[in-house]
Structure formats: C-alpha cells, structure tokens
Coordinates of C-alpha atoms and ligand atoms in Angstrom, one line a residue:
M1 CA -6.6 15.2 -6.5
K2 CA -4.9 11.9 -4.7
L3 CA -7.4 9.2 -4.2
P4 CA -7.7 8.1 -0.6
L5 CA -5.3 5.4 0.4
R6 CA -7.7 2.7 0.7
A7 CA -8.6 3.4 -3.1
R8 CA -5.2 3.8 -4.4
I9 CA -4.2 0.1 -2.8
T10 CA -7.1 -1.2 -4.5
A11 CA -6.6 0.3 -7.6
W12 CA -2.8 -0.9 -7.5
Y13 CA -4.1 -4.3 -6.6
F14 CA -6.6 -4.3 -9.8
A15 CA -3.6 -3.2 -12.0
V16 CA -1.3 -5.9 -10.9
L17 CA -4.3 -8.7 -10.9
V18 CA -5.1 -7.6 -14.5
V19 CA -1.6 -7.6 -15.8
A20 CA -0.7 -11.2 -13.6
F21 CA -4.3 -12.6 -15.5
A22 CA -3.2 -11.2 -18.8
S23 CA 0.2 -12.8 -18.6
F24 CA -1.4 -16.2 -17.3
A25 CA -3.9 -16.3 -20.2
W26 CA -1.4 -15.3 -22.8
I27 CA 1.1 -18.1 -21.3
S28 CA -1.6 -21.1 -21.1
D29 CA -2.9 -20.2 -24.5
L30 CA 0.7 -20.5 -25.9
G31 CA 1.2 -23.5 -24.0
F32 CA -1.9 -25.0 -25.1
R33 CA -0.9 -24.1 -28.8
R34 CA 2.2 -25.4 -28.5
S35 CA 1.0 -28.8 -27.0
I36 CA -1.6 -29.1 -29.5
E37 CA 1.1 -28.5 -32.4
Q38 CA 3.4 -31.0 -30.5
T39 CA 0.4 -33.9 -30.6
V40 CA -0.4 -33.4 -34.4
N41 CA 3.3 -33.2 -35.6
D42 CA 3.4 -36.5 -33.6
A43 CA 0.8 -38.1 -35.2
L44 CA 1.5 -37.0 -38.6
R45 CA 5.1 -38.4 -37.9
A46 CA 3.7 -41.7 -37.1
N47 CA 1.2 -41.8 -40.2
L48 CA 4.3 -41.2 -42.2
E49 CA 6.3 -43.9 -40.5
S50 CA 3.6 -46.3 -41.6
V51 CA 3.4 -45.3 -45.0
Q52 CA 7.3 -45.6 -45.5
S53 CA 7.0 -49.3 -43.9
V54 CA 4.2 -50.0 -46.2
L55 CA 6.4 -48.5 -49.2
V56 CA 9.5 -50.2 -48.1
R57 CA 7.4 -53.7 -48.0
T58 CA 5.3 -53.2 -51.3
A59 CA 7.4 -51.0 -53.4
P60 CA 9.0 -54.5 -55.1
K61 CA 5.9 -56.1 -55.8
G62 CA 4.6 -53.4 -58.1
A63 CA 2.3 -50.2 -58.2
A64 CA -0.9 -52.0 -57.9
E65 CA 0.3 -53.9 -54.4
V66 CA 1.6 -50.2 -53.3
R67 CA -1.9 -48.7 -53.7
A68 CA -3.6 -51.8 -52.3
E69 CA -1.9 -51.5 -49.1
L70 CA -2.1 -47.7 -49.0
Y71 CA -5.6 -48.0 -49.6
E72 CA -5.8 -50.1 -46.3
L73 CA -3.7 -48.1 -44.2
A74 CA -5.5 -44.7 -45.3
G75 CA -8.7 -46.5 -44.1
L76 CA -7.3 -47.2 -40.7
W77 CA -6.4 -43.7 -40.0
A78 CA -9.2 -42.2 -37.8
G79 CA -11.1 -39.4 -39.1
A80 CA -10.1 -36.9 -42.1
A81 CA -6.4 -38.0 -42.1
L82 CA -5.3 -37.5 -45.8
L83 CA -2.6 -39.3 -47.8
E84 CA -1.3 -38.7 -51.1
V85 CA 2.0 -40.6 -52.7
S86 CA 3.4 -39.5 -55.9
D87 CA 6.5 -40.7 -57.9
A88 CA 9.6 -38.7 -58.5
S89 CA 7.7 -36.9 -61.4
D90 CA 5.3 -35.6 -59.0
K91 CA 2.8 -38.5 -60.6
I92 CA -0.2 -39.3 -58.3
I93 CA 0.2 -43.0 -57.2
F94 CA -2.1 -43.0 -54.5
Q95 CA -4.5 -40.3 -53.2
S96 CA -6.8 -41.0 -50.0
R97 CA -9.2 -38.3 -51.1
P98 CA -9.0 -35.7 -53.8
F99 CA -8.6 -32.5 -52.2
A100 CA -10.8 -29.5 -53.5
K101 CA -7.8 -26.8 -53.5
P102 CA -5.4 -28.0 -55.8
Y103 CA -2.7 -30.4 -54.2
R104 CA 0.0 -28.8 -56.5
S105 CA -0.1 -25.4 -54.8
L106 CA 1.8 -26.8 -52.0
P107 CA 5.3 -26.6 -51.9
P108 CA 7.3 -29.6 -53.4
V109 CA 8.6 -32.4 -51.1
Q110 CA 12.2 -32.4 -51.0
G111 CA 14.8 -34.8 -48.8
T112 CA 13.8 -37.6 -46.4
E113 CA 13.5 -34.7 -43.4
V114 CA 9.8 -34.3 -42.4
T115 CA 8.5 -30.7 -43.3
F116 CA 5.4 -29.2 -41.9
L117 CA 3.2 -26.3 -42.8
T118 CA -0.3 -25.4 -42.2
T119 CA -2.5 -24.8 -44.9
N120 CA -5.9 -24.7 -46.1
L121 CA -7.1 -27.6 -48.2
D122 CA -10.4 -28.7 -49.1
F123 CA -11.7 -25.7 -47.4
L124 CA -10.5 -26.6 -44.1
Q125 CA -7.4 -25.9 -42.1
Y126 CA -4.9 -28.6 -42.2
R127 CA -1.4 -29.7 -40.7
V128 CA 0.7 -31.1 -43.5
A129 CA 3.5 -33.5 -43.5
M130 CA 5.9 -34.2 -46.1
R131 CA 8.9 -36.1 -46.7
T132 CA 10.3 -38.4 -49.7
V133 CA 10.7 -42.1 -49.0
E134 CA 13.4 -44.3 -50.9
A135 CA 11.9 -47.7 -51.4
G136 CA 12.8 -50.4 -54.0
G137 CA 15.3 -48.2 -55.9
Q138 CA 12.2 -45.8 -56.2
S139 CA 11.6 -42.2 -54.8
F140 CA 8.1 -41.7 -53.4
R141 CA 6.8 -38.3 -52.3
V142 CA 4.5 -38.6 -49.3
R143 CA 2.5 -35.9 -47.9
A144 CA 0.0 -37.0 -44.8
A145 CA -2.4 -34.4 -43.4
I146 CA -4.6 -33.9 -40.5
P147 CA -7.9 -31.6 -40.0
T148 CA -6.9 -29.0 -37.1
E149 CA -10.5 -28.0 -36.8
P150 CA -10.9 -30.2 -33.7
F151 CA -8.0 -28.8 -31.9
D152 CA -8.8 -25.4 -32.8
L153 CA -12.5 -25.8 -31.4
A154 CA -10.8 -27.1 -28.5
L155 CA -8.5 -24.1 -28.4
D156 CA -11.4 -21.6 -29.1
R157 CA -13.5 -22.9 -26.2
F158 CA -10.5 -22.9 -23.9
R159 CA -10.3 -18.8 -24.7
L160 CA -14.1 -18.5 -24.3
I161 CA -13.5 -19.7 -20.8
L162 CA -10.4 -17.4 -20.2
K163 CA -12.2 -14.5 -22.0
E164 CA -15.6 -15.3 -19.8
T165 CA -14.0 -16.3 -16.0
L166 CA -10.9 -13.9 -16.0
P167 CA -12.8 -10.4 -15.7
F168 CA -15.0 -11.7 -13.2
L169 CA -12.1 -13.2 -11.0
V170 CA -10.2 -9.7 -11.5
V171 CA -13.5 -7.9 -10.2
L172 CA -13.9 -10.3 -7.4
A173 CA -10.5 -10.6 -6.5
S174 CA -10.4 -6.5 -6.5
L175 CA -13.4 -6.1 -4.2
A176 CA -11.7 -8.8 -2.0
G177 CA -8.7 -6.4 -2.0
Y178 CA -10.8 -3.3 -1.1
W179 CA -12.2 -5.2 1.6
L180 CA -8.8 -6.6 2.9
S181 CA -7.1 -3.2 2.5
G182 CA -10.3 -1.8 4.7
R183 CA -9.4 -4.2 7.3
A184 CA -5.8 -3.6 7.4
L185 CA -6.3 0.3 7.7
A186 CA -8.9 -0.2 10.3
P187 CA -6.3 0.2 13.2
V188 CA -4.9 3.3 11.6
N189 CA -8.3 4.9 11.8
E190 CA -8.2 3.8 15.6
I191 CA -5.0 5.6 15.8
I192 CA -6.1 8.7 14.3
K193 CA -9.3 8.6 16.8
T194 CA -7.3 8.4 19.7
A195 CA -4.6 10.8 18.5
R196 CA -7.4 13.5 18.0
G197 CA -8.1 13.5 21.6
I198 CA -4.7 14.2 23.0
G199 CA -4.2 17.7 23.3
V200 CA -1.8 20.0 25.4
Q201 CA -4.6 19.5 28.3
N202 CA -4.1 16.0 28.6
L203 CA -1.0 14.9 26.9
S204 CA -0.4 11.9 29.5
G205 CA -2.8 10.2 27.1
R206 CA -1.5 7.3 25.0
L207 CA -2.3 5.4 21.8
A208 CA -3.3 1.8 22.3
V209 CA -0.4 -0.3 21.1
P210 CA -1.7 -3.5 18.9
P211 CA -0.5 -6.8 20.1
A212 CA 1.1 -7.9 16.7
N213 CA 4.5 -6.9 16.1
D214 CA 4.0 -4.8 12.9
E215 CA 4.3 -1.5 11.3
L216 CA 1.3 -0.2 13.1
R217 CA 2.8 -1.7 16.4
R218 CA 5.9 0.5 15.7
L219 CA 3.8 3.7 14.5
S220 CA 2.0 3.6 17.9
E221 CA 4.8 2.8 20.0
T222 CA 7.1 5.7 17.9
L223 CA 3.8 8.2 18.3
N224 CA 3.9 7.3 22.0
D225 CA 7.7 8.2 22.5
M226 CA 7.1 11.3 21.0
L227 CA 4.1 12.1 23.1
G228 CA 6.1 11.0 26.0
R229 CA 8.9 13.5 24.8
I230 CA 6.4 16.4 24.4
E231 CA 4.9 15.7 27.6
A232 CA 8.2 16.2 29.4
S233 CA 9.2 19.1 27.4
V234 CA 5.7 20.7 28.2
K235 CA 6.0 19.7 32.3
R236 CA 9.5 21.2 31.9
I237 CA 8.6 24.3 30.3
T238 CA 5.6 24.7 32.9
Q239 CA 7.9 24.1 35.7
F240 CA 10.3 26.7 34.6
T241 CA 8.0 29.3 33.9
A242 CA 6.4 28.7 37.3
D243 CA 9.7 28.6 39.1
A244 CA 11.1 31.9 37.2
S245 CA 7.8 33.4 38.0
H246 CA 8.1 32.5 41.7
D247 CA 11.9 33.3 42.0
L248 CA 11.1 36.7 40.4
R249 CA 8.5 37.8 42.2
T250 CA 10.6 37.0 45.6
P251 CA 13.0 39.8 45.1
V252 CA 10.5 42.3 43.6
A253 CA 8.2 41.8 46.8
L254 CA 11.7 42.6 48.8
I255 CA 12.3 45.7 47.0
R256 CA 8.7 46.7 47.6
A257 CA 8.7 46.1 51.3
N258 CA 12.1 47.5 51.6
A259 CA 10.7 50.8 49.9
E260 CA 7.2 50.8 51.8
L261 CA 9.1 50.4 55.3
A262 CA 11.1 53.3 54.5
L263 CA 8.7 55.5 53.5
R264 CA 6.4 54.9 56.5
R265 CA 7.8 57.6 58.3
S266 CA 10.8 60.1 57.8
R267 CA 13.9 58.2 58.5
T268 CA 17.5 59.6 59.0
E269 CA 19.7 59.7 56.2
Q270 CA 21.9 56.5 57.2
E271 CA 18.6 54.7 57.4
Y272 CA 17.9 55.6 54.1
R273 CA 21.2 54.9 52.5
E274 CA 20.7 51.1 54.3
T275 CA 17.4 50.8 52.6
L276 CA 18.5 52.3 49.2
S277 CA 21.5 49.8 49.5
R278 CA 19.6 46.7 50.1
I279 CA 17.3 47.3 47.3
L280 CA 20.2 47.9 45.2
T281 CA 21.7 44.4 46.1
T282 CA 18.4 42.8 45.5
S283 CA 18.0 44.7 42.1
E284 CA 21.5 43.4 41.2
E285 CA 20.6 39.7 42.1
T286 CA 17.5 40.1 40.1
T287 CA 19.5 41.2 37.2
H288 CA 21.7 38.3 37.6
L289 CA 18.6 35.9 37.7
I290 CA 17.1 37.5 34.6
E291 CA 20.6 37.2 32.6
N292 CA 20.5 33.2 33.4
L293 CA 16.9 32.8 32.6
L294 CA 17.5 34.3 29.2
T295 CA 20.7 32.1 28.8
L296 CA 18.7 29.2 29.4
A297 CA 15.8 30.1 27.6
R298 CA 18.2 31.1 24.3
A299 CA 19.6 27.8 25.1
D300 CA 16.3 25.9 25.0
A301 CA 15.3 27.7 21.5
G302 CA 19.3 27.0 20.1
A303 CA 19.5 30.7 19.5
A304 CA 22.8 31.3 21.9
E305 CA 25.6 32.1 19.7
L306 CA 28.7 30.7 20.8
Q307 CA 32.2 31.3 18.8
F308 CA 34.7 28.5 18.8
R309 CA 38.1 29.0 18.1
D310 CA 41.3 26.8 19.6
M311 CA 42.3 28.6 22.7
D312 CA 44.7 28.0 25.8
L313 CA 42.9 27.3 28.9
A314 CA 45.4 28.0 31.1
P315 CA 45.1 31.7 31.3
H316 CA 41.4 31.7 31.7
V317 CA 41.7 29.2 34.5
E318 CA 44.4 31.4 36.0
K319 CA 42.1 34.8 35.7
I320 CA 39.0 33.1 37.1
A321 CA 41.2 31.5 40.1
E322 CA 42.3 35.1 40.9
E323 CA 39.2 36.7 40.7
A324 CA 37.8 33.7 42.8
G325 CA 40.8 34.5 45.0
I326 CA 39.3 38.3 45.6
L327 CA 35.9 37.0 46.6
A328 CA 37.0 34.2 48.8
A329 CA 39.5 36.9 50.5
A330 CA 36.4 38.4 52.4
K331 CA 35.8 35.0 53.9
G332 CA 39.0 34.1 54.6
I333 CA 39.3 31.5 52.1
Q334 CA 42.2 30.4 50.5
V335 CA 42.3 29.9 46.5
M336 CA 45.3 27.8 45.0
S337 CA 45.7 27.2 41.4
E338 CA 47.7 24.7 39.7
L339 CA 48.3 25.1 36.0
P340 CA 50.4 22.6 33.3
A341 CA 53.8 24.1 32.0
G342 CA 52.7 24.2 28.4
S343 CA 49.6 25.0 27.0
V344 CA 46.0 23.3 27.0
L345 CA 44.3 23.9 23.6
V346 CA 40.8 23.4 23.4
S347 CA 37.9 24.7 20.7
G348 CA 35.9 27.0 22.5
D349 CA 34.3 30.0 23.4
C350 CA 36.4 32.3 25.7
A351 CA 33.5 33.9 27.5
A352 CA 31.6 30.6 27.8
I353 CA 34.4 28.8 29.5
E354 CA 35.0 32.0 31.5
R355 CA 31.2 31.9 32.6
L356 CA 31.6 28.1 33.4
L357 CA 34.4 28.4 35.7
L358 CA 33.3 31.4 37.6
I359 CA 29.6 29.3 38.1
V360 CA 31.9 26.3 39.8
V361 CA 34.5 28.5 41.5
E362 CA 32.1 30.9 42.7
N363 CA 29.5 28.1 44.2
A364 CA 32.7 26.8 46.0
V365 CA 33.0 30.3 47.6
K366 CA 29.5 30.1 48.4
Y367 CA 29.4 26.7 49.9
T368 CA 32.9 26.8 51.9
P369 CA 32.7 28.0 55.4
V370 CA 35.1 30.6 56.9
G371 CA 38.9 29.4 56.9
G372 CA 38.0 27.0 54.1
R373 CA 40.6 26.1 50.8
I374 CA 39.9 26.0 47.4
Q375 CA 42.1 24.3 44.6
M376 CA 41.7 24.9 41.1
N377 CA 43.9 22.4 38.6
L378 CA 44.1 22.2 35.1
S379 CA 45.7 19.3 33.5
N380 CA 46.3 17.6 30.1
G381 CA 45.1 14.1 29.7
S382 CA 45.1 11.6 26.9
G383 CA 42.8 13.7 24.3
S384 CA 41.0 15.6 27.1
A385 CA 41.9 18.9 29.0
R386 CA 40.7 18.2 32.7
I387 CA 39.9 21.3 35.3
E388 CA 39.5 20.1 38.7
I389 CA 37.5 22.6 41.4
R390 CA 38.0 21.3 44.9
D391 CA 36.7 22.7 48.0
S392 CA 36.5 22.0 51.7
G393 CA 33.1 23.3 51.9
I394 CA 29.6 22.1 53.1
G395 CA 29.7 19.5 50.6
I396 CA 26.5 17.8 48.9
S397 CA 24.3 15.0 50.2
E398 CA 23.7 11.9 48.7
K399 CA 19.8 12.7 48.1
D400 CA 21.0 16.2 46.6
L401 CA 23.5 15.3 44.3
P402 CA 21.9 13.6 41.2
H403 CA 19.7 16.7 41.2
I404 CA 22.0 19.7 41.5
F405 CA 22.5 20.2 37.5
E406 CA 18.4 20.6 37.5
R407 CA 17.1 23.9 36.8
F408 CA 16.2 25.9 40.1
Y409 CA 17.0 23.0 42.1
R410 CA 19.0 23.7 45.2
A411 CA 19.8 21.6 48.4
D412 CA 18.3 22.4 51.6
Q413 CA 21.5 23.5 53.4
A414 CA 22.2 25.9 50.3
R415 CA 18.8 27.7 50.7
S416 CA 19.3 27.9 54.5
R417 CA 22.8 29.3 54.0
E418 CA 23.1 31.2 50.9
P419 CA 19.6 32.8 50.5
G420 CA 20.9 34.7 47.1
G421 CA 21.6 31.7 44.7
S422 CA 18.5 30.7 42.0
G423 CA 19.7 27.3 41.2
L424 CA 20.5 28.1 37.5
G425 CA 24.4 28.1 37.8
L426 CA 24.9 24.6 37.5
A427 CA 22.2 24.1 34.9
I428 CA 23.9 26.8 32.7
A429 CA 27.2 25.2 33.4
Q430 CA 26.2 21.9 32.3
W431 CA 25.0 23.4 28.9
I432 CA 28.2 25.3 28.5
V433 CA 30.3 22.1 29.1
E434 CA 27.7 19.7 26.7
L435 CA 28.1 22.6 23.8
H436 CA 31.8 22.1 23.8
G437 CA 31.6 18.3 23.6
G438 CA 32.6 17.7 27.3
T439 CA 31.5 16.5 30.7
I440 CA 30.9 17.7 34.1
E441 CA 30.9 15.3 37.2
V442 CA 30.7 16.2 41.3
Q443 CA 32.1 14.2 43.7
S444 CA 30.7 15.0 47.2
S445 CA 29.5 14.1 50.6
L446 CA 27.9 16.0 53.0
G447 CA 30.6 17.6 55.5
S448 CA 33.5 17.0 53.5
G449 CA 33.5 19.4 50.7
S450 CA 33.0 18.7 47.1
V451 CA 35.2 18.0 43.6
F452 CA 33.9 19.2 40.1
R453 CA 35.6 17.7 37.4
I454 CA 35.2 19.3 34.0
T455 CA 36.5 17.5 30.6
L456 CA 36.4 19.0 27.6
P457 CA 38.1 17.5 24.1
V458 CA 41.6 19.1 23.4
A459 CA 41.3 20.9 20.0
A460 CA 42.8 18.7 16.9
K461 CA 46.3 19.7 16.0
S462 CA 46.3 21.3 12.5
Ligands
LIG1 P1 22.7 28.2 43.2 O1 22.3 29.5 42.7 O2 21.8 27.6 44.5 O3 24.3 27.9 43.6 P2 23.5 26.3 41.3 O4 22.8 25.8 40.1 O5 25.0 26.8 41.3 O6 22.6 27.2 42.1 O7 23.8 25.1 42.5 C1 22.8 24.1 42.9 C2 22.9 23.5 44.3 O8 24.0 22.9 44.1 C3 23.3 24.8 45.1 O9 21.9 25.3 45.6 C4 23.8 23.8 46.3 O10 22.9 23.0 47.1 C5 24.7 22.7 45.3 N1 26.0 23.1 44.9 C6 26.4 23.6 44.3 N2 28.1 23.7 44.0 C7 28.2 23.6 45.4 C8 29.5 23.1 46.2 N3 30.9 23.6 45.6 N4 29.6 22.6 47.5 C9 27.9 22.3 48.2 N5 26.9 22.6 47.5 C10 27.2 23.1 46.1

C-alpha cells in the first residue's frame, strides 16, 4: 500500500537529509584530518630545519658541541616532541629521550627529502619526519617526532559532537518538513472539499483560486475551466433534450388532433383523404426531424461514420442544383448553377457533402418568395474549393445571423413563414463542413437575400 503524499514527502525529505548530513560529516571529518596532518607536518618540517641549522653550525666543532646544542634545541621544543640524530653508520649521536619501542624498527632514513610516517612509539601514536642532513662533511640521519594524541583527541571530540547533534538535527528537520508539507498541502484539501460539493445539480459552483501564481492556482483554474466546459455541455444537452421533446410533441399532437377530429363524426371519403394526407405529411416531417436528431446525437457521441475518399465536387453540385430546381419550380423560383471547366477534387464523403448542399439549397428555396432566384457557384481557389449559394429571399436579420447555426434556432420570420423547419439543418451542415476541415459562412441582411459560402480544402494531389 502506498503511503499518503504528506508521509511520502516527509520520508523523502528525511532520506535527503540523512544523505546530506552524512556527506557533511564525512567531508568535515576528512577536512579536519587533513588539516591536522598538515599542521603536524609543518611543525615537523620546522623542527627538522632548526636541527639542520644546528648541525651545519656545530658539526665542524665536534660531536660534543653537536650534542650540547641539540640538547638545548630539543629542550626548547614544546610537549613531547622527540629528536634522534645518528651518524651515517646509524650510531646514535643524540636522542632526546629513549623510545620504549625499538627505534631501529623504523624504516631507514634515506635522502635529504623529508619523509613522513605515522607509527606507534613509546606506546603512543607519533607522526615521524625523517631526512639526512649533510653538514661539516658528515652525513646525519635525523628523525623528529610529535605525538598525535592531542590531535586525535580533538578529532574524537569533533566526531562525538557530529554523532550527537546530527541525528537530532535530522529528526528535528524532518519534523519541520512534516509540518511544512502539511501546510503546503492544506490548500489541496480545501480544493478537495469544495470539489466534493460540486455535482450535476450545482455545476455553477467554482473552486476558490489562490492568490499566489503557483501550481495550486493553476490546478484550481484548470479545474474551474473543466467545470465550465462540463457545465456548458450539460446545459447544451439539457437544452437539446428539452427542445427535441418539444419539437417532437408538436407533430404528434397534430397527428392526434387530426385523427380525433376526423373520428368525431362520419366524413366523406374526400375529407378522410385530406385528413390522412395531412397526417402523412406531418409523419414525414417527424421522421425527418428524428433523422436529424439522430444525426446530431451520433455527431455528439463521435459515432458517425463517414467514408472519406477523393471526389469531384462538380457532379454533386450539379445534381443538387437539379433537385433544387424541381423543388423550386413549384414556387416559380429559378435555380442556376455555374461550374468550372475541370474537376474540383476534395477528400470527402459523397453522401454527407450532398446532404450539406441540400440543406443549404432547400433553405434557399424555403426562404425565397415566389419568382425569386437561386444561384449555385462552384469554384476552385488557391488550395480550396468554394461553393456559393446565393438567393434573393427574405434574408436574415443582424440579430439572428450569429445564431442560425445553433441547434433549434429559427429566426422569427422563418417561424411565421415556414412552420415545417426544425432549426437543425444548419447545425448539421456546419458539423459536416467541420468534419471535412472546411468553413461555412453566411452574408445576409433582412429583405435582400442571403449568400452561404462553403470552403473545403482541396485533396492533396498524389
Ligand atoms: P430550419 O429548419 O428552420 O430551416 P436551419 O437550421 O436550416 O433550420 O436554419 C436555421 C434558420 O436560419 C432558419 O430558421 C432561418 O431563420 C434561417 N435561414 C437559413 N437559411 C436561410 C436563407 N437562405 N434565407 C433566410 N433565412 C435562412
């Protein structure tokens, strides 16, 4: 099982502290030891130098003089510093104090370079420096030593302090880390508490945004954005369901009213025919509405399957213009089309493209009064195919223009003139255009007709 975040942060903090403090202890111990060694070496070098100057001065005067001066010199040295000088055949000339451990067990003195070693003499640990000194034509072997005990004691004391204080500091800092991570995570708990209170019933609730520009603020803002999107989607779905039920209820009520009216008393065959034909028309409209609703529901669910392939737009535009011509003829409206000489290739779904064109052209027919004109143009621009559908109809007011692609939106004029519409056609048209990576725009003003422009990217030439 995983530990809670706060405990995990503290555990990590603890581990990092242990490593940091251990490294600190190790480095300071090393530094301390080096510095001690350096100090002792420097002291020994200084001692050897003074021995050398004594030897240079006294060697010509004889061994007694050498001994006397060295005796004096060694007496001046502080503490338990030792000195031993022997001649070239290792016969001892001077020894400040006999060592308990046989001095001979030390390695022989060689060369005028100082060599150092640490060894146990006289039951104590000593740092020994050795070299040969040439003076008065003789060769002296000099060994100087300083006990390391005082330094070792200081080092031990230093180590003890580290050992006693560091674990305590680690524990203290970890506790502080635990407290700090608690403080840092407190706003997250606040966010969790607020988020728990937001449900489908009160989607308008939002999380408080912390003032500091940090991760928590971004988290709150991101969650708020997400809530905003969910709220908008839920609103749209609720609206869609309400509008759909409303739009479905009307034709069903109409069918029922027609049937009830016809059945109230006996009618002539002609009257029954008329009633049945009204019922049939309304049923057809209802079927159409249900189909449109299903299309949009599939579009929302992302389940609509289109089959994209390279297709020439020209024959499809021509076909729809012909179909619209038949529809329009009944209203005395003229439908003209203009196509380019060559083909206009786009990658698209033939059925969807025809449906898109039909929606726009049928609207043009629907909202153009008797004797009007509809013009369909297809052209091939730079990298895009353009279809323009222009009518001399009732036009769309400035107020309605931004909304006509919304689901169920119908301009007032359309409501009064064309009771058959559902306000879903252009929403479906826009969805098809977007699936093809294109755009649909409208230009219109009340009373002076409308132009719908569809732009689709042309298929990449292979
Ligand atoms: P409807 O079923 O009402 O035609 P649409 O989604 O196809 O639904 O269109 C939405 C609204 O846009 C229509 O109700 C109408 O007000 C307006 N509209 C669409 N095309 C035209 C047009 N060519 N001329 C005037 N108004 C139009």
